[in-house]
Coordinates of C-alpha atoms and ligand atoms in Angstrom, one line a residue:
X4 CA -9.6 6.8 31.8
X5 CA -7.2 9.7 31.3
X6 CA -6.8 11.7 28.2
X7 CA -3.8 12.3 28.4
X8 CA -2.2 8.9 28.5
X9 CA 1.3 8.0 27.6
X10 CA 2.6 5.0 25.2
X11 CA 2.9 2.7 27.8
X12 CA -0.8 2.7 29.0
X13 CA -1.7 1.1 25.4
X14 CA 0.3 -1.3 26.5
X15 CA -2.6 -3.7 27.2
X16 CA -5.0 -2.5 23.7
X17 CA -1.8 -3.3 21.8
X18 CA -1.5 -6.7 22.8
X19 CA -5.3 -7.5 22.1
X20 CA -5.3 -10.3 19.1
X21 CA -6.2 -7.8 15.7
X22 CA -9.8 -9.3 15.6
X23 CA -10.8 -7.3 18.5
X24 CA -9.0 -4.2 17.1
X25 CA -10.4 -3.6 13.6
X26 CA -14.2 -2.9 15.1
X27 CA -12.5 0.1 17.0
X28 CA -10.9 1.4 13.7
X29 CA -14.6 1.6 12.1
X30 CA -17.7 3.4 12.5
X31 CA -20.5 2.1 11.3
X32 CA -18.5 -0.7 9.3
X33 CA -17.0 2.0 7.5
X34 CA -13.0 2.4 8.0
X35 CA -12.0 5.4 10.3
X36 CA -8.8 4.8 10.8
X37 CA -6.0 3.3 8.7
X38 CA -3.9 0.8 10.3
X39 CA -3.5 -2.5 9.1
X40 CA -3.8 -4.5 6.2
X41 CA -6.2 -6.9 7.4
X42 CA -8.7 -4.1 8.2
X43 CA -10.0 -4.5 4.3
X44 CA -12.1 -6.6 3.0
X45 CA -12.5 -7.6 -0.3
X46 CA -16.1 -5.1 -1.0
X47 CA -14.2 -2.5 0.4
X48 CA -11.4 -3.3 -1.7
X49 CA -13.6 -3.4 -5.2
X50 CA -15.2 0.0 -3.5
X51 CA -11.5 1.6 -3.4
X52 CA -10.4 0.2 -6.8
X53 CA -13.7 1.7 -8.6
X54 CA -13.0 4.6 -6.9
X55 CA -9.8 5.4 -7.6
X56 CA -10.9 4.6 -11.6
X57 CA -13.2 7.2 -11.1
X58 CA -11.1 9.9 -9.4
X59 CA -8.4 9.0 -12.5
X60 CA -11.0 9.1 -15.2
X61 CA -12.3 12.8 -13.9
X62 CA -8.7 13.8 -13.3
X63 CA -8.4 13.9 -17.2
X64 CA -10.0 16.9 -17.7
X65 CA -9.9 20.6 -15.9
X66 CA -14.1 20.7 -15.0
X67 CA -13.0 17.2 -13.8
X68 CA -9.9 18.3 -11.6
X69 CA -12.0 21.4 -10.2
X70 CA -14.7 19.4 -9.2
X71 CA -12.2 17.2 -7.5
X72 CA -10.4 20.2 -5.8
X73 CA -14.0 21.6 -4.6
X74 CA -14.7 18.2 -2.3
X75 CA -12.1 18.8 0.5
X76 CA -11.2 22.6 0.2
X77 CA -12.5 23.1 3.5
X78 CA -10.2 20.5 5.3
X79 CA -6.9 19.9 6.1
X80 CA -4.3 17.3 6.5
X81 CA -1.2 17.2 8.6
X82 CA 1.5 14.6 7.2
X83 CA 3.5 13.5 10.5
X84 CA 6.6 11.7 8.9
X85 CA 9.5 12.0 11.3
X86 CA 10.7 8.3 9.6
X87 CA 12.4 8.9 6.1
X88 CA 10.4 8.6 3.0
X89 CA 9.8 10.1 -0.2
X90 CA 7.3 8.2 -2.6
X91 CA 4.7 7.8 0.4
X92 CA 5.2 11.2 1.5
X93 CA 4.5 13.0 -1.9
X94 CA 2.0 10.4 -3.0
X95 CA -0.2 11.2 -0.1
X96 CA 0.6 15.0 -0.6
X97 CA -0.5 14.9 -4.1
X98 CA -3.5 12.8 -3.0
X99 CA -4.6 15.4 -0.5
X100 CA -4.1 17.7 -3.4
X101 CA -6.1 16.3 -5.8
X102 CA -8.9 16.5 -3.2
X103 CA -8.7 20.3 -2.3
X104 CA -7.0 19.0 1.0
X105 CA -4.6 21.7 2.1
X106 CA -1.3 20.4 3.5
X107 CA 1.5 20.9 6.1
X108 CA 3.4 18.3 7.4
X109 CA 6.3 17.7 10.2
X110 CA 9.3 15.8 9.1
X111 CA 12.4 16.4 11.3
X112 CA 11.5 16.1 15.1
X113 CA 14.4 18.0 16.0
X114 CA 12.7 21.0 14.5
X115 CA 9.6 20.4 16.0
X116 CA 8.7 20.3 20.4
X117 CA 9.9 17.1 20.4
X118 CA 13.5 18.3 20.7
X119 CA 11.7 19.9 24.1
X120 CA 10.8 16.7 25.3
X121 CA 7.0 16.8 24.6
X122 CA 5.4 13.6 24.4
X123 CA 4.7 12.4 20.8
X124 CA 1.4 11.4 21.5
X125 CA 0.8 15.1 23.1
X126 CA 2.3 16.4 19.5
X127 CA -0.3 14.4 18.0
X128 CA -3.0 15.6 20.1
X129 CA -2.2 19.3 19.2
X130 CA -2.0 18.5 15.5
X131 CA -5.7 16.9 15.7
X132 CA -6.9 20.4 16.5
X133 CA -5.7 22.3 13.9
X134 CA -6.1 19.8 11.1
X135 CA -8.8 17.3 10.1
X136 CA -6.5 14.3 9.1
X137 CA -3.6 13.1 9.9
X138 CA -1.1 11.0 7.9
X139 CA 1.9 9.7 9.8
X140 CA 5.2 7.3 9.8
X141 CA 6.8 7.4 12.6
X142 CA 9.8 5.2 14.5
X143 CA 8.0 4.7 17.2
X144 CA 6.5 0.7 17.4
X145 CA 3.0 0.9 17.0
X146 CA 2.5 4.7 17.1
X147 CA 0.0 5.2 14.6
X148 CA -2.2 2.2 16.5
X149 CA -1.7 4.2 19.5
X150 CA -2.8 7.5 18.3
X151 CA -5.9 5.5 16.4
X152 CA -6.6 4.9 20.5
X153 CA -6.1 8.4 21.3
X154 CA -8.4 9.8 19.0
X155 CA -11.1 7.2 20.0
X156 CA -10.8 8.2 23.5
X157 CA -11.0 11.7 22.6
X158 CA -13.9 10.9 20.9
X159 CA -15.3 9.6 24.0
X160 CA -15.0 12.9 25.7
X161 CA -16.8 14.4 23.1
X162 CA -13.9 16.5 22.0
X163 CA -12.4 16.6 18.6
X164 CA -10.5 13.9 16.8
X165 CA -9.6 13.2 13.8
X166 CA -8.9 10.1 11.3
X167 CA -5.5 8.6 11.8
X168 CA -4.0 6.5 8.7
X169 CA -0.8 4.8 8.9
X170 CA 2.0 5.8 5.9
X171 CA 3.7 2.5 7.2
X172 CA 4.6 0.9 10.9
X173 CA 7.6 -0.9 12.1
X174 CA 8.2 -3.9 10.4
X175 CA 4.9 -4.9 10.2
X176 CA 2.4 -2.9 8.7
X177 CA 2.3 -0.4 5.4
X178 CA -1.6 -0.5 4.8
X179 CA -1.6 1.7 1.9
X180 CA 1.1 0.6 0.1
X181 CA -0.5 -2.7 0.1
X182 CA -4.2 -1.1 -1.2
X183 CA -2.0 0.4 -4.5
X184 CA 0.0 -3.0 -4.9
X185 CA -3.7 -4.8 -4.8
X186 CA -4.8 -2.3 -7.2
X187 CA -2.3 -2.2 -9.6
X188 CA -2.1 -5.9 -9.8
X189 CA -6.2 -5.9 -10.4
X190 CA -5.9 -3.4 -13.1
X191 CA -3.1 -5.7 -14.7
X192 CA -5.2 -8.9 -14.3
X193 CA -8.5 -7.2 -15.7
X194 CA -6.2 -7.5 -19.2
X195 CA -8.7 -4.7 -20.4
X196 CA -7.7 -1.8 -23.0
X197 CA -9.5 1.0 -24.6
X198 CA -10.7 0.4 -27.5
X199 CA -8.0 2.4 -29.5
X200 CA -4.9 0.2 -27.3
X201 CA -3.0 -2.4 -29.6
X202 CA -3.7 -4.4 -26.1
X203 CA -7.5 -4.3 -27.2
X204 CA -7.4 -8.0 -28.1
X205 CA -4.7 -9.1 -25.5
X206 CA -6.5 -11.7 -23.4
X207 CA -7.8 -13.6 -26.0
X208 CA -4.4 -13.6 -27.7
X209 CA -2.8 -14.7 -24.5
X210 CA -5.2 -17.5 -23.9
X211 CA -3.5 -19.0 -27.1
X212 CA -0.3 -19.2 -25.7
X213 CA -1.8 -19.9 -22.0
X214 CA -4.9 -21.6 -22.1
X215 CA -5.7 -21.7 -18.3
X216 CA -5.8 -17.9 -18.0
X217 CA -8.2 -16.3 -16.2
X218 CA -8.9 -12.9 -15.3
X219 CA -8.8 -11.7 -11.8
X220 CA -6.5 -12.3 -8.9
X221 CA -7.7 -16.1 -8.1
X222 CA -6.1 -18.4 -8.9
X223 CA -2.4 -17.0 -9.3
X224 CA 1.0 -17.2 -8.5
X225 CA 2.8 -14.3 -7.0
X226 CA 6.3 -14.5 -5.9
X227 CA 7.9 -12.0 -3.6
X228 CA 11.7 -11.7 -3.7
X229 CA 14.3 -10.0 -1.7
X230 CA 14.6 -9.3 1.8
X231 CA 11.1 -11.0 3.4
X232 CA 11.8 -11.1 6.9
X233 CA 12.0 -7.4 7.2
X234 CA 9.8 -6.0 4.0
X235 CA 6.4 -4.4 5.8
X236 CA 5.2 -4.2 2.3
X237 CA 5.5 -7.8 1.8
X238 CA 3.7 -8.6 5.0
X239 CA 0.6 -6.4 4.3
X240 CA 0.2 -7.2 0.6
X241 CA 0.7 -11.7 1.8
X242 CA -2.6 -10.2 3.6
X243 CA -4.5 -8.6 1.3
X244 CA -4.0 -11.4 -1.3
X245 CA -4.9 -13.7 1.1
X246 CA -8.3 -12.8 0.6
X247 CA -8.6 -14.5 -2.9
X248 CA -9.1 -18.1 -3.3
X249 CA -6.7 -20.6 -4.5
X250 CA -3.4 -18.7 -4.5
X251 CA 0.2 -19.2 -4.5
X252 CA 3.0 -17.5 -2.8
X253 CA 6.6 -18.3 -3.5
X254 CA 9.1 -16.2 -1.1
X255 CA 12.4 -16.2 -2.6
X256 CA 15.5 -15.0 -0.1
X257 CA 19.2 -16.1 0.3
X258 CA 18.8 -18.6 3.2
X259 CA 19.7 -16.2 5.9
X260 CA 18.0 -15.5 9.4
X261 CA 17.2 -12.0 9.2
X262 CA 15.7 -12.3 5.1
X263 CA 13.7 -15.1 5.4
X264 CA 9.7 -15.3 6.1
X265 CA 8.5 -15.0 9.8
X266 CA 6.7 -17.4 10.9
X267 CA 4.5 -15.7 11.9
X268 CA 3.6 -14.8 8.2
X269 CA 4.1 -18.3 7.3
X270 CA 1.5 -19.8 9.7
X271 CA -1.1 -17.0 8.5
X272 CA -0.4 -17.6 4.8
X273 CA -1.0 -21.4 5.8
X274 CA -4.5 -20.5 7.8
X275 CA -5.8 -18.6 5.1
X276 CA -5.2 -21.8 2.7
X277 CA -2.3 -20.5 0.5
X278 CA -0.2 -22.4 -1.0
X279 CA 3.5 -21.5 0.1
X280 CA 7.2 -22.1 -1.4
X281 CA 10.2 -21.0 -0.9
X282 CA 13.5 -21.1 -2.9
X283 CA 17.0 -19.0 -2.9
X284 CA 17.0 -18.4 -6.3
X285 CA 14.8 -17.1 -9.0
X286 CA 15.5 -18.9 -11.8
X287 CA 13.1 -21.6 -10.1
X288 CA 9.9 -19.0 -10.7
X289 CA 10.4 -17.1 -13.7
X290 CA 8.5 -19.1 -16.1
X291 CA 5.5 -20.0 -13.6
X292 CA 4.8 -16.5 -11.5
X293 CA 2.1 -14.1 -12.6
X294 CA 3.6 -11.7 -10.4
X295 CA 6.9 -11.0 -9.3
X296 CA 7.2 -8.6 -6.4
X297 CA 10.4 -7.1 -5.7
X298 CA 12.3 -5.7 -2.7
X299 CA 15.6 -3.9 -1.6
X300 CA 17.2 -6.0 1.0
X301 CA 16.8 -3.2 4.1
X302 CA 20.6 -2.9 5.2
X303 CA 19.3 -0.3 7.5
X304 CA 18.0 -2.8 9.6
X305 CA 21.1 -4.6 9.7
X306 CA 22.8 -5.4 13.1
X307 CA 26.8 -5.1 13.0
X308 CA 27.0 -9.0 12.7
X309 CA 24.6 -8.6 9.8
X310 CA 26.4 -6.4 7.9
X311 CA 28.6 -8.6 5.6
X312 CA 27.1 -11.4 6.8
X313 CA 25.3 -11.8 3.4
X314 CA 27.0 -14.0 0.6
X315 CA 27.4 -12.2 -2.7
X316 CA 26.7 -15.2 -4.8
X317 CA 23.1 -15.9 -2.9
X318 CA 22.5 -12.0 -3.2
X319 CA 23.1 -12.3 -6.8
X320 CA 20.6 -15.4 -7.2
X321 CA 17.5 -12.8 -6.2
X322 CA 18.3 -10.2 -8.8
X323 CA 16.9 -9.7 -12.6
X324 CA 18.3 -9.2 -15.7
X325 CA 17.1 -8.9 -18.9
X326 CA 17.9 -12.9 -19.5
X327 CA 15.5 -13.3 -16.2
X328 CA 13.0 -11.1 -17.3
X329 CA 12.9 -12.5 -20.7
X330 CA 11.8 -16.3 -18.9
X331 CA 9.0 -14.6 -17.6
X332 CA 5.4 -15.0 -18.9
X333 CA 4.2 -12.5 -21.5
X334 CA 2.1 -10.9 -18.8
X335 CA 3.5 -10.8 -15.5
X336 CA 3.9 -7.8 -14.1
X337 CA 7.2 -7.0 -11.9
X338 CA 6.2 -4.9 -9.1
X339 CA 8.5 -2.9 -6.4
X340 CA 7.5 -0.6 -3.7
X341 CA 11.0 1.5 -4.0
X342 CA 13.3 2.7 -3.5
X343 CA 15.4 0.2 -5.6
X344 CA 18.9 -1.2 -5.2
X345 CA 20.7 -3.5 -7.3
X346 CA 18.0 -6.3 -7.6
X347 CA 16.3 -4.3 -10.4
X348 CA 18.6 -2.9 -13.0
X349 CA 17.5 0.1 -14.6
X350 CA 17.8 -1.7 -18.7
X351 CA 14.6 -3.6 -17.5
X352 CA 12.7 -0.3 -16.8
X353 CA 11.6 -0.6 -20.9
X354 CA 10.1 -3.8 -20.9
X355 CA 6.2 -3.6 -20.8
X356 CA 6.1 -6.2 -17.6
X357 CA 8.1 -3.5 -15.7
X358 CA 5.1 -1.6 -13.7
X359 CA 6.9 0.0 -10.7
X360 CA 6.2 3.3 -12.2
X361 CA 2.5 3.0 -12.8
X362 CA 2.3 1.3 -9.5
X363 CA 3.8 4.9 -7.8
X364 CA 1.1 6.2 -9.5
X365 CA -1.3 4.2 -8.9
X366 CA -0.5 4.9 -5.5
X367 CA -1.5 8.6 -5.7
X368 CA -5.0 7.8 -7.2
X369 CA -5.7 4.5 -4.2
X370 CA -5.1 7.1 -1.9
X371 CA -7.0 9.9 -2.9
X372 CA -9.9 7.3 -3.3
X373 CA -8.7 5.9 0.6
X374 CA -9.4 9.9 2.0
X375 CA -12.5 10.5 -0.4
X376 CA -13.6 7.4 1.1
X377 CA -12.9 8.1 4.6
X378 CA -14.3 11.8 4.1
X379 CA -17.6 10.2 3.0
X380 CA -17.8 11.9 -0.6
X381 CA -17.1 9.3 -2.5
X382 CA -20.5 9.1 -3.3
X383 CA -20.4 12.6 -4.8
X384 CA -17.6 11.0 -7.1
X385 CA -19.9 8.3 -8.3
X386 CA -22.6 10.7 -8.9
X387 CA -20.2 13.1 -10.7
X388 CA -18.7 10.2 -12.7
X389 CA -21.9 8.9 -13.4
X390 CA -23.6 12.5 -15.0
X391 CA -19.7 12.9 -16.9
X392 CA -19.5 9.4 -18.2
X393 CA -23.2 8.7 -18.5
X394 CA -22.3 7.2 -21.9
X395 CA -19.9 4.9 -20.5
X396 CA -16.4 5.0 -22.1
X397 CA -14.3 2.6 -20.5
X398 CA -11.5 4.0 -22.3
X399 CA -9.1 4.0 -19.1
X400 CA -9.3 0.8 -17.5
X401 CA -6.3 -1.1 -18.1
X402 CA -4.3 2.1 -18.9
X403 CA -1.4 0.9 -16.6
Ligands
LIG14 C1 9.0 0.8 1.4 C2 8.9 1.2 2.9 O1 9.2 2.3 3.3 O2 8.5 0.3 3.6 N1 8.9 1.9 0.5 C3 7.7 2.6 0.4 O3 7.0 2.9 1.3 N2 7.4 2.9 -0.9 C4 10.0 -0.2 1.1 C5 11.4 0.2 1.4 O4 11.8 1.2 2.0 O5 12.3 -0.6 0.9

């Protein structure tokens, strides 16, 4: 086996099916890599939500934040982003931050030895010995998965590697986005407050209106809306909730080739026994989803054919307005991973349901609790949480 392979000799690891991949991504069932959605299971999920409680409970006071800081001083993280981004890109900067992590990153190839026609994988290689993580989105299909290899053959020659976690694939994969999304819809479906909120009472007041409420993510309906053939954040979060029992998914896209659902999704949705719909319009969901998850249609995708290919009236049926939002249960939450377009205005921004804020931040807390996790200290949190808190105040759970 060489160690200095190019993409092509992953050719045949690639095309493995993912059962045989997620062992390699692990060491000692722990995660070591971040790749796919599907690597999580549901304990390591309730291990990363408490977690990030934790780290956002100590972050609330300066002892807190120094202790935080003092965890990861000695490492550092590379953030390898040569595809655009912003909110991924800053929320795993600020992440890294919060830990002690201290940061460069690469974001215009043409700046970097690429432009000299050096192998990406050898770029990769170079950055794994100056840094202790790296973070990466790249346009390349499947080059975090490769570089996940990489390390692990590095690792076979006893020389150093490092942990590789995906900031989002292709069109198939955005891991973390989907562990924040997950998160943030827990915390909302906990329908907890501190004791001070004018929430404090909420689920038994909403039982009133809907009786067969329960709290968790069983048991609901989520509906995704926009552009689903080509939203990765759709994909990996259809997998994550596929873990609970006895859900419902409702895609709703303008009936056109390149928005629908893949089958391929479809026929995993349909193995993993969740229920599945799909309309062209929202007005068929807003009174029965728990959870609306929006998306931009991704007109950088578009082929020339595509590109007004896409009927204004059916675009128009998978937007919100306030006389949308107002059909919508009392607690749904909207979710969207941004950036937005036109299928959020910004007059819904006020209304309580309207989390895509929190859920950014949210984001920054999952994956500071993601690198504690794969740096092995989140035990340290627990015990620090546990000596801070040791008269428990469960004053921020449900602070959305
Ligand atoms: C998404 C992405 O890049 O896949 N955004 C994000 O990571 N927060 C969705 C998008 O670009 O529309």
């Amino acid at each position: 086996m060489s160690v200095r392979p190019s993409l092509l000799e992953y050719e045949s690891r690639l095309n493995r099916p993912l059962m045989m991949k997620i062992p390699e991504l692990q060491v000692n069932e722990r995660l070591k890599h971040v790749i796919f959605a599907r690597q999580f299971s549901k304990v390591t999920l309730q291990r990363l939500f408490d977690l990030a409680d934790k780290i956002r409970n100590i972050s609330q006071s300066k002892p807190g934040c120094d202790y935080l800081t003092s965890l990861l001083s000695h490492k550092r993280a590379m953030l390898y982003f040569t595809q655009q981004s912003t909110r991924t890109f800053l929320s795993f900067m600020a992440a890294c931050q919060i830990l002690g992590m201290r940061v460069n990153e690469i974001r215009d190839p043409s700046l970097s030895s690429e432009y000299k026609g050096e192998d990406p994988l050898d770029s990769v290689r170079m950055f794994s010995t100056y840094f202790d993580l790296i973070i990466m989105r790249s346009k390349i299909p499947n080059f975090a998965e490769c570089c996940a290899y990489l390390m692990n053959d590095l690792d076979h020659f006893h020389m150093k590697t490092v942990p590789i976690v995906s900031g989002g694939a292709g069109a198939d994969e955005h891991p973390t986005q989907a562990l924040l999304d997950i998160y943030t819809i827990d915390r909302l479906f906990s329908f907890t407050a501190s004791p001070n909120s004018p929430r404090v009472d909420w689920f038994n007041k909403l039982k009133v209106k809907y009786p067969d409420l329960t709290k968790g993510l069983d048991g609901k309906h989520y509906c995704f809306c926009g552009d689903i053939g080509r939203g990765r954040t759709v994909r990996s979060l259809c997998q994550l909730l596929a873990l609970y029992d006895n859900i419902t998914i409702t895609f709703v896209c303008p009936d056109h080739p390149k928005l629908i659902p893949g089958s391929d999704l479809l026929s995993f949705l349909s193995s993993h026994r969740v229920t599945v719909n799909q309309t062209d319009t929202l007005d068929d969901v807003l009174g029965k989803t728990d959870l609306l998850y929006m998306t931009r249609i991704q007109k950088e995708h578009d082929s020339q054919n595509d590109a007004g290919s896409y009927k204004e009236e059916d675009m128009e049926k998978c937007r919100l307005n306030l006389d949308r939002v107002a059909r919508m249960k009392d607690f749904a939450g909207i979710l969207h991973p941004f950036p937005r377009n036109e299928e959020i205005p910004m007059d819904i921004d006020r209304d309580p349901r309207a989390l895509y804020f929190t859920q950014a931040r949210n984001g920054m807390w999952m994956r500071a609790a993601l690198i504690a996790y794969l740096f092995d200290v989140d035990s340290r949190i627990d015990a620090f949480h546990q000596k801070t808190f040791s008269e428990y105040h469960d004053y921020n759970v449900g602070v959305l």
